[in-house]
Short mmCIF file of C-alpha atoms and ligand atoms in Angstrom, two decimals:
data_model
loop_
_atom_site.label_atom_id
_atom_site.label_comp_id
_atom_site.label_asym_id
_atom_site.label_seq_id
_atom_site.Cartn_x
_atom_site.Cartn_y
_atom_site.Cartn_z
CA MET A 669 -32.91 14.49 10.82
CA ARG A 670 -31.33 16.29 13.71
CA GLY A 671 -28.81 13.46 14.09
CA ALA A 672 -28.02 13.52 10.40
CA ALA A 673 -27.55 17.28 10.44
CA MET A 674 -25.18 16.98 13.38
CA ALA A 675 -23.23 14.22 11.66
CA GLU A 676 -23.00 16.45 8.60
CA ARG A 677 -21.55 19.27 10.68
CA GLY A 678 -19.13 16.82 12.29
CA LEU A 679 -17.84 15.96 8.81
CA ARG A 680 -17.09 19.52 7.76
CA LEU A 681 -13.85 19.89 5.91
CA ALA A 682 -10.99 22.15 6.93
CA PRO A 683 -10.33 24.90 4.36
CA TYR A 684 -6.99 23.26 3.49
CA ALA A 685 -8.52 19.78 2.97
CA VAL A 686 -8.99 18.49 -0.57
CA SER A 687 -12.57 19.12 -1.66
CA ALA A 688 -14.77 19.28 -4.73
CA HIS A 689 -13.96 23.03 -4.83
CA ASN A 690 -10.18 22.80 -5.06
CA SER A 691 -9.82 19.44 -6.86
CA GLN A 692 -7.92 19.46 -10.14
CA GLY A 693 -10.37 16.92 -11.50
CA ARG A 694 -9.90 14.05 -13.92
CA ALA A 695 -7.68 13.80 -16.99
CA LEU A 696 -10.80 13.13 -19.03
CA ALA A 697 -13.86 15.19 -18.04
CA GLU A 698 -16.91 13.05 -17.23
CA ALA A 699 -20.57 13.63 -16.44
CA GLY A 700 -21.29 14.12 -12.71
CA PRO A 701 -21.41 11.07 -10.43
CA GLY A 702 -25.14 11.36 -9.60
CA LEU A 703 -25.94 10.47 -6.01
CA ARG A 704 -22.32 10.09 -4.98
CA GLY A 705 -19.56 12.62 -4.58
CA GLU A 706 -16.58 12.58 -6.96
CA PHE A 707 -14.31 11.19 -4.23
CA GLN A 708 -16.74 8.38 -3.46
CA ARG A 709 -16.77 7.55 -7.14
CA ASP A 710 -13.00 7.10 -7.09
CA ARG A 711 -13.24 4.80 -4.08
CA ASP A 712 -15.93 2.73 -5.81
CA ARG A 713 -13.91 2.44 -9.03
CA ILE A 714 -10.95 1.14 -7.05
CA VAL A 715 -13.07 -1.43 -5.17
CA HIS A 716 -14.52 -2.71 -8.47
CA SER A 717 -11.14 -2.98 -10.20
CA ALA A 718 -9.54 -6.34 -11.05
CA ALA A 719 -6.26 -5.28 -9.43
CA PHE A 720 -8.06 -4.69 -6.13
CA ARG A 721 -9.51 -8.20 -6.08
CA ARG A 722 -6.10 -9.68 -6.81
CA LEU A 723 -4.72 -8.12 -3.61
CA GLU A 724 -6.47 -10.95 -1.77
CA TYR A 725 -3.89 -13.39 -3.07
CA LYS A 726 -0.78 -11.28 -2.77
CA THR A 727 1.79 -11.48 0.00
CA GLN A 728 2.16 -8.91 2.70
CA VAL A 729 4.98 -10.67 4.60
CA PHE A 730 3.83 -14.28 4.49
CA VAL A 731 3.19 -15.89 1.14
CA ASN A 732 -0.52 -16.35 0.61
CA HIS A 733 -0.51 -20.14 0.88
CA GLU A 734 1.41 -20.20 4.17
CA GLY A 735 -1.75 -19.80 6.22
CA ASP A 736 -5.28 -18.46 6.15
CA MET A 737 -4.84 -16.31 9.23
CA PHE A 738 -2.11 -14.02 7.94
CA ARG A 739 -2.58 -10.61 6.39
CA THR A 740 -2.69 -10.35 2.67
CA ARG A 741 -2.35 -7.13 0.70
CA LEU A 742 -6.12 -6.90 0.62
CA THR A 743 -6.66 -7.07 4.38
CA HIS A 744 -3.63 -4.80 4.84
CA SER A 745 -5.17 -2.21 2.50
CA ILE A 746 -8.49 -2.39 4.35
CA GLU A 747 -6.72 -1.86 7.69
CA VAL A 748 -4.85 1.12 6.24
CA ALA A 749 -8.17 2.55 5.02
CA GLN A 750 -9.75 2.10 8.46
CA ILE A 751 -6.90 3.90 10.23
CA ALA A 752 -6.72 6.63 7.58
CA ARG A 753 -10.47 7.30 7.71
CA SER A 754 -10.49 7.63 11.49
CA MET A 755 -7.64 10.13 11.42
CA ALA A 756 -9.02 12.05 8.44
CA ARG A 757 -12.33 12.52 10.23
CA VAL A 758 -10.92 14.00 13.43
CA LEU A 759 -8.59 16.27 11.45
CA HIS A 760 -11.49 17.45 9.25
CA LEU A 761 -9.80 16.12 6.14
CA ASN A 762 -11.41 14.39 3.17
CA GLU A 763 -12.26 10.90 4.42
CA ASP A 764 -13.33 9.56 1.04
CA LEU A 765 -10.07 10.64 -0.56
CA ALA A 766 -8.05 9.11 2.29
CA GLU A 767 -9.97 5.86 1.85
CA SER A 768 -9.42 5.80 -1.92
CA VAL A 769 -5.69 6.36 -1.60
CA ALA A 770 -5.44 3.70 1.11
CA LEU A 771 -7.34 1.10 -0.90
CA ALA A 772 -5.29 1.83 -4.03
CA HIS A 773 -1.84 2.32 -2.54
CA ASP A 774 -0.67 -1.28 -3.13
CA LEU A 775 -2.52 -2.07 -6.38
CA GLY A 776 0.76 -2.23 -8.26
CA HIS A 777 2.51 -4.60 -5.91
CA ALA A 778 4.16 -7.58 -7.61
CA PRO A 779 3.47 -11.07 -6.22
CA PHE A 780 5.53 -12.16 -3.18
CA GLY A 781 5.80 -8.76 -1.52
CA HIS A 782 9.09 -6.91 -1.48
CA ALA A 783 11.07 -9.90 -2.69
CA GLY A 784 8.92 -9.93 -5.85
CA GLN A 785 9.28 -6.22 -6.37
CA ASP A 786 13.08 -6.34 -5.92
CA ALA A 787 13.43 -9.25 -8.34
CA LEU A 788 11.30 -7.52 -10.97
CA ASN A 789 13.24 -4.31 -10.45
CA ASP A 790 16.52 -6.18 -11.04
CA CYS A 791 15.13 -7.74 -14.22
CA MET A 792 13.99 -4.33 -15.47
CA GLN A 793 17.26 -2.48 -14.71
CA GLN A 794 18.01 -1.77 -18.38
CA HIS A 795 14.43 -0.71 -19.08
CA GLY A 796 13.57 1.86 -16.41
CA GLY A 797 13.28 -0.46 -13.38
CA PHE A 798 10.17 -1.54 -11.54
CA GLU A 799 8.73 0.37 -8.59
CA HIS A 800 5.44 -0.63 -6.99
CA ASN A 801 4.27 2.95 -6.36
CA LEU A 802 4.68 3.83 -10.00
CA GLN A 803 3.06 0.54 -10.94
CA SER A 804 0.01 1.35 -8.74
CA LEU A 805 -0.32 4.57 -10.70
CA ARG A 806 0.10 2.66 -13.96
CA VAL A 807 -2.71 0.31 -12.93
CA VAL A 808 -5.18 3.15 -12.30
CA ASP A 809 -3.98 5.29 -15.23
CA GLU A 810 -3.58 2.65 -17.94
CA LEU A 811 -3.79 -1.04 -17.15
CA GLU A 812 -7.35 -1.53 -15.93
CA GLU A 813 -9.56 -2.27 -18.93
CA ARG A 814 -13.13 -1.69 -17.79
CA TYR A 815 -14.52 1.50 -19.26
CA ALA A 816 -15.72 2.24 -22.76
CA ASP A 817 -14.23 5.72 -22.97
CA PHE A 818 -10.80 5.36 -21.43
CA ASN A 819 -8.06 3.04 -20.23
CA GLY A 820 -7.47 2.88 -16.48
CA LEU A 821 -9.93 4.32 -13.97
CA ASN A 822 -9.64 8.03 -14.87
CA LEU A 823 -9.26 8.93 -11.18
CA LEU A 824 -9.08 12.42 -9.71
CA TYR A 825 -5.72 14.15 -9.69
CA GLU A 826 -5.63 14.09 -5.87
CA THR A 827 -6.22 10.33 -5.68
CA ARG A 828 -3.39 9.77 -8.15
CA GLU A 829 -1.16 12.19 -6.23
CA GLY A 830 -1.74 10.15 -3.05
CA ILE A 831 -0.98 6.85 -4.78
CA LEU A 832 2.39 8.13 -6.00
CA LYS A 833 4.14 8.21 -2.62
CA HIS A 834 7.70 8.12 -3.81
CA CYS A 835 9.34 8.69 -7.13
CA SER A 836 12.89 9.13 -8.38
CA ARG A 837 13.72 12.49 -9.94
CA SER A 838 14.34 10.95 -13.34
CA ARG A 839 10.96 9.21 -13.40
CA ALA A 840 9.25 12.30 -11.95
CA ALA A 841 10.34 14.31 -14.97
CA GLU A 842 8.32 11.96 -17.21
CA LEU A 843 5.15 12.25 -15.15
CA GLY A 844 4.01 15.77 -16.00
CA ALA A 845 2.11 17.72 -13.32
CA LEU A 846 2.04 14.75 -10.94
CA GLY A 847 5.84 14.45 -10.90
CA GLN A 848 6.46 18.15 -10.31
CA ARG A 849 6.34 17.97 -6.52
CA PHE A 850 9.31 15.59 -6.44
CA LEU A 851 11.33 18.04 -8.53
CA GLN A 852 10.20 21.18 -6.70
CA HIS A 853 10.18 19.70 -3.17
CA ARG A 854 6.51 20.39 -2.71
CA GLN A 855 4.20 18.38 -0.46
CA PRO A 856 1.18 16.27 -1.37
CA SER A 857 -2.24 16.90 0.22
CA LEU A 858 -2.66 16.25 3.95
CA GLU A 859 -4.85 13.27 3.05
CA ALA A 860 -1.95 11.73 1.08
CA GLN A 861 0.48 12.45 3.93
CA LEU A 862 -1.90 10.84 6.36
CA VAL A 863 -2.39 7.62 4.37
CA ASN A 864 1.37 7.26 4.09
CA LEU A 865 1.61 7.05 7.88
CA ALA A 866 -1.59 5.03 8.27
CA ASP A 867 0.19 2.46 6.07
CA GLU A 868 3.12 2.44 8.47
CA ILE A 869 0.90 2.12 11.57
CA ALA A 870 -1.01 -0.73 9.95
CA TYR A 871 1.95 -2.83 8.87
CA ASN A 872 4.07 -2.31 11.98
CA ASN A 873 1.23 -3.56 14.14
CA HIS A 874 -0.14 -6.35 12.00
CA ASP A 875 3.36 -7.66 11.36
CA VAL A 876 3.79 -7.97 15.13
CA ASP A 877 0.54 -9.94 15.22
CA ASP A 878 1.38 -12.16 12.23
CA GLY A 879 4.96 -12.55 13.43
CA LEU A 880 3.76 -13.86 16.81
CA ARG A 881 1.14 -16.09 15.24
CA SER A 882 3.75 -17.63 12.93
CA GLY A 883 6.09 -18.28 15.83
CA LEU A 884 8.96 -16.49 14.02
CA ILE A 885 9.11 -13.86 16.77
CA THR A 886 8.32 -14.31 20.46
CA LEU A 887 6.69 -12.37 23.28
CA GLU A 888 10.00 -12.34 25.15
CA GLN A 889 11.67 -10.61 22.21
CA LEU A 890 8.83 -8.11 21.87
CA CYS A 891 8.97 -7.26 25.56
CA GLU A 892 12.38 -5.72 24.82
CA ILE A 893 10.66 -3.17 22.58
CA SER A 894 9.37 -0.11 24.49
CA LEU A 895 6.20 0.48 22.45
CA PHE A 896 5.11 -3.11 23.02
CA ARG A 897 6.36 -3.41 26.61
CA THR A 898 4.46 -0.37 27.91
CA GLN A 899 1.11 -1.70 26.68
CA TYR A 900 1.97 -5.30 27.63
CA ASP A 901 2.58 -4.26 31.25
CA LEU A 902 -0.69 -2.33 31.33
CA VAL A 903 -2.71 -5.23 29.94
CA THR A 904 -1.15 -7.99 32.05
CA SER A 905 -1.43 -6.01 35.30
CA ARG A 906 -5.09 -5.24 34.62
CA TYR A 907 -5.92 -8.75 33.33
CA PRO A 908 -3.42 -11.09 35.00
CA ASP A 909 -5.23 -14.28 33.90
CA LEU A 910 -6.01 -13.35 30.34
CA GLN A 911 -5.42 -15.94 27.63
CA GLN A 912 -2.28 -15.26 25.56
CA ARG A 913 -3.94 -14.54 22.19
CA ARG A 914 -6.19 -11.98 23.85
CA VAL A 915 -3.25 -10.35 25.59
CA THR A 916 -1.55 -9.95 22.21
CA HIS A 917 -4.67 -8.51 20.66
CA GLU A 918 -5.21 -6.09 23.56
CA VAL A 919 -1.58 -4.95 23.37
CA ILE A 920 -1.71 -4.41 19.61
CA ARG A 921 -4.97 -2.51 19.62
CA ARG A 922 -3.57 -0.25 22.34
CA MET A 923 -0.37 0.26 20.34
CA ILE A 924 -2.42 1.29 17.30
CA ASN A 925 -4.48 3.61 19.46
CA ARG A 926 -1.41 5.23 20.91
CA GLN A 927 0.20 5.77 17.51
CA VAL A 928 -3.01 7.13 16.01
CA SER A 929 -3.57 9.51 18.95
CA ASP A 930 0.03 10.68 18.78
CA LEU A 931 -0.14 11.25 15.04
CA VAL A 932 -3.40 13.21 15.29
CA GLU A 933 -2.14 15.37 18.17
CA ALA A 934 1.31 16.05 16.69
CA SER A 935 -0.21 16.82 13.27
CA ARG A 936 -2.78 19.15 14.82
CA GLN A 937 0.02 21.08 16.50
CA ARG A 938 1.98 21.34 13.26
CA ILE A 939 -1.05 22.43 11.30
CA THR A 940 -1.90 25.06 13.95
CA HIS A 941 1.67 26.31 13.94
CA SER A 942 2.00 26.44 10.16
CA ALA A 943 -1.58 27.77 9.83
CA PRO A 944 -2.24 26.87 6.17
CA ALA A 945 -5.25 28.77 4.81
CA THR A 946 -5.58 26.74 1.62
CA LEU A 947 -4.56 23.47 -0.01
CA GLU A 948 -1.91 25.43 -1.90
CA ASP A 949 -0.34 26.42 1.45
CA VAL A 950 -0.15 22.73 2.39
CA ARG A 951 1.59 21.91 -0.89
CA ALA A 952 3.99 24.83 -0.60
CA ALA A 953 5.04 24.01 3.00
CA SER A 954 8.71 23.12 3.38
CA GLU A 955 7.84 19.90 5.23
CA PRO A 956 4.91 17.52 5.62
CA LEU A 957 2.45 18.74 8.27
CA VAL A 958 1.22 15.26 9.15
CA GLY A 959 3.66 13.38 11.34
CA PHE A 960 4.39 11.70 14.66
CA SER A 961 5.87 13.43 17.69
CA ALA A 962 9.66 13.11 18.05
CA GLU A 963 9.13 10.64 20.89
CA MET A 964 6.80 8.37 18.87
CA LEU A 965 9.10 8.58 15.87
CA GLU A 966 11.89 7.11 18.01
CA LEU A 967 9.61 4.40 19.46
CA ASN A 968 8.51 3.48 15.95
CA ARG A 969 12.10 3.29 14.75
CA GLU A 970 12.90 0.82 17.51
CA LEU A 971 9.93 -1.37 16.54
CA LYS A 972 10.78 -1.19 12.83
CA ARG A 973 14.41 -2.13 13.46
CA PHE A 974 13.24 -5.11 15.48
CA LEU A 975 10.80 -6.28 12.80
CA ARG A 976 13.44 -5.93 10.11
CA ASP A 977 16.08 -7.91 12.00
CA ALA A 978 13.88 -10.54 13.67
CA LEU A 979 11.03 -11.05 11.21
CA TYR A 980 11.79 -9.81 7.68
CA GLN A 981 15.33 -11.23 7.87
CA HIS A 982 14.27 -14.49 9.54
CA TYR A 983 15.70 -17.42 7.63
CA ARG A 984 12.25 -18.83 6.94
CA VAL A 985 11.07 -15.54 5.44
CA ARG A 986 14.34 -15.31 3.50
CA ARG A 987 13.89 -18.80 2.07
CA MET A 988 10.45 -17.86 0.84
CA SER A 989 11.85 -14.61 -0.62
CA SER A 990 14.62 -16.51 -2.33
CA LYS A 991 12.13 -18.87 -3.97
CA ALA A 992 9.99 -15.92 -4.96
CA ARG A 993 12.94 -14.24 -6.66
CA GLN A 994 13.61 -17.41 -8.60
CA VAL A 995 10.02 -17.64 -9.79
CA ILE A 996 9.94 -14.01 -10.92
CA ARG A 997 13.35 -14.11 -12.60
CA SER A 998 12.64 -17.34 -14.45
CA LEU A 999 9.27 -16.16 -15.73
CA TYR A 1000 10.69 -12.81 -16.81
CA GLN A 1001 13.61 -14.36 -18.67
CA ALA A 1002 11.44 -16.90 -20.46
CA PHE A 1003 8.92 -14.27 -21.60
CA ILE A 1004 11.61 -11.81 -22.68
CA GLU A 1005 13.39 -14.47 -24.71
CA ASP A 1006 10.20 -15.60 -26.42
CA HIS A 1007 7.11 -13.45 -26.08
CA ARG A 1008 5.10 -16.14 -27.90
CA LEU A 1009 5.00 -17.96 -24.56
CA LEU A 1010 2.72 -15.21 -23.25
CA PRO A 1011 -1.08 -15.52 -23.38
CA ASP A 1012 -2.58 -14.22 -26.65
CA ASP A 1013 -3.78 -10.85 -25.34
CA TYR A 1014 -0.33 -10.09 -23.95
CA GLN A 1015 1.31 -11.04 -27.24
CA VAL A 1016 -0.82 -8.37 -28.91
CA LYS A 1017 0.25 -5.87 -26.24
CA VAL A 1018 3.91 -6.83 -26.68
CA ARG A 1019 3.71 -6.20 -30.43
CA GLN A 1020 2.04 -2.83 -29.94
CA ALA A 1021 4.49 -1.79 -27.22
CA ALA A 1022 7.48 -2.92 -29.26
CA ASP A 1023 6.28 -0.77 -32.19
CA GLU A 1024 6.06 2.27 -29.94
CA GLY A 1025 8.79 1.67 -27.35
CA GLY A 1026 11.16 -0.95 -28.78
CA VAL A 1027 12.85 -3.37 -26.37
CA ALA A 1028 11.95 -1.29 -23.30
CA GLY A 1029 8.29 -1.24 -24.35
CA ARG A 1030 8.28 -4.99 -24.72
CA ALA A 1031 9.94 -5.48 -21.34
CA ARG A 1032 7.35 -3.22 -19.72
CA VAL A 1033 4.50 -5.42 -20.96
CA VAL A 1034 6.23 -8.50 -19.56
CA ALA A 1035 6.69 -6.66 -16.22
CA ASP A 1036 3.00 -5.65 -16.26
CA TYR A 1037 1.99 -9.25 -16.85
CA ILE A 1038 4.17 -10.57 -14.00
CA ALA A 1039 3.29 -7.73 -11.60
CA GLY A 1040 -0.40 -8.41 -12.13
CA MET A 1041 -0.03 -12.04 -11.01
CA THR A 1042 -1.13 -13.22 -7.59
CA ASP A 1043 1.28 -15.37 -5.57
CA ARG A 1044 -0.51 -18.57 -6.43
CA TYR A 1045 -0.93 -17.67 -10.09
CA ALA A 1046 2.81 -16.99 -10.34
CA ILE A 1047 3.57 -20.34 -8.70
CA ARG A 1048 1.19 -22.13 -11.06
CA GLU A 1049 2.58 -20.30 -14.08
CA PHE A 1050 6.09 -21.30 -12.99
CA GLY A 1051 4.91 -24.93 -12.86
CA ARG A 1052 3.26 -24.69 -16.28
CA MET A 1053 6.38 -23.14 -17.79
CA PHE A 1054 9.14 -25.22 -16.26
CA ASP A 1055 7.72 -28.49 -14.94
CA PRO A 1056 7.97 -30.93 -17.90
CA VAL A 1057 5.27 -33.26 -16.56
CA GLN A 1058 2.76 -30.54 -15.78
CA LEU A 1059 0.18 -29.86 -18.44
CA THR A 1060 -0.09 -26.33 -19.71
MG1 MG B 1759 1.10 -0.75 2.22
#
């Protein structure tokens, strides 16, 4: 009991953290969650959603079928949640909220990572574009069909706020209360700010790991990057005979540690300096209060530049992206030209959407259908649609 009581005290929330007391609640009021807290309920709804399960077969950098050892969007999201929870706890922020936002942040990602999103965005240019952040919100607000009383997951305002990381001003205007902060230059909760950077820490580090494993980038190249080099020297001088894979792992876990420690310390200083008394003070601040130190920001920039030039632009990644664009474009065009090629339930949705939103409404349903596909489903669908000898 004593241990539990101490753990409870250790989990106390800062007055400016999101809590049951200052939450703006759900769009549709519901009965209490019983044994769980409201924030846990959100996390659980996300974990049980269909979109969450599909993350297992969606690309992070490497297309899902390229190898079993690479990150997928699911393992990426779990790593983001782990990092976000650790930081939320030491900063006395709402861990459950941070976890929910982390697990949901990529729910709207199209198949084939950024190549898929860019292709779908190009296709949708005349109909409001396609943006994965907005699509994640669309998944939790409308597209999940699980509950008797509502579409979507009816999540708390603060979870939805965290999911909507970016948004153009024109789209923000259509989003009601949730879009206001983009128009008024207000900040989201500290939990949302924190997940945003946990995302960055997770992908920068696991892309180094996956990049090395794939052989597309090398240790020699990485040793030119300060963040990597510092930890590499430490590990190899302490363990001169260590096997290469373990060296990489030791270096990466130390890099994560260093970034997390820096983020916690720098954020603590900013919070102390700005001294918010309430969540409203956090939202009204002129800048985010969660952030890296200036030194770490520069080190991160160097690593990101390297990953962009050496890994994301590698010809083998580009070839995969180019194929992905073709798959998405072809499917989109075929479905737009003849919506009777869509599965029955989507044909019903197209008719409804066309009644309400005309051509743009119809295009949005096609985009929803494609965005919901996993990599392998999209590849199979492409085969079924365009390969004359393949049975449908
Ligand atoms: Mg992410």
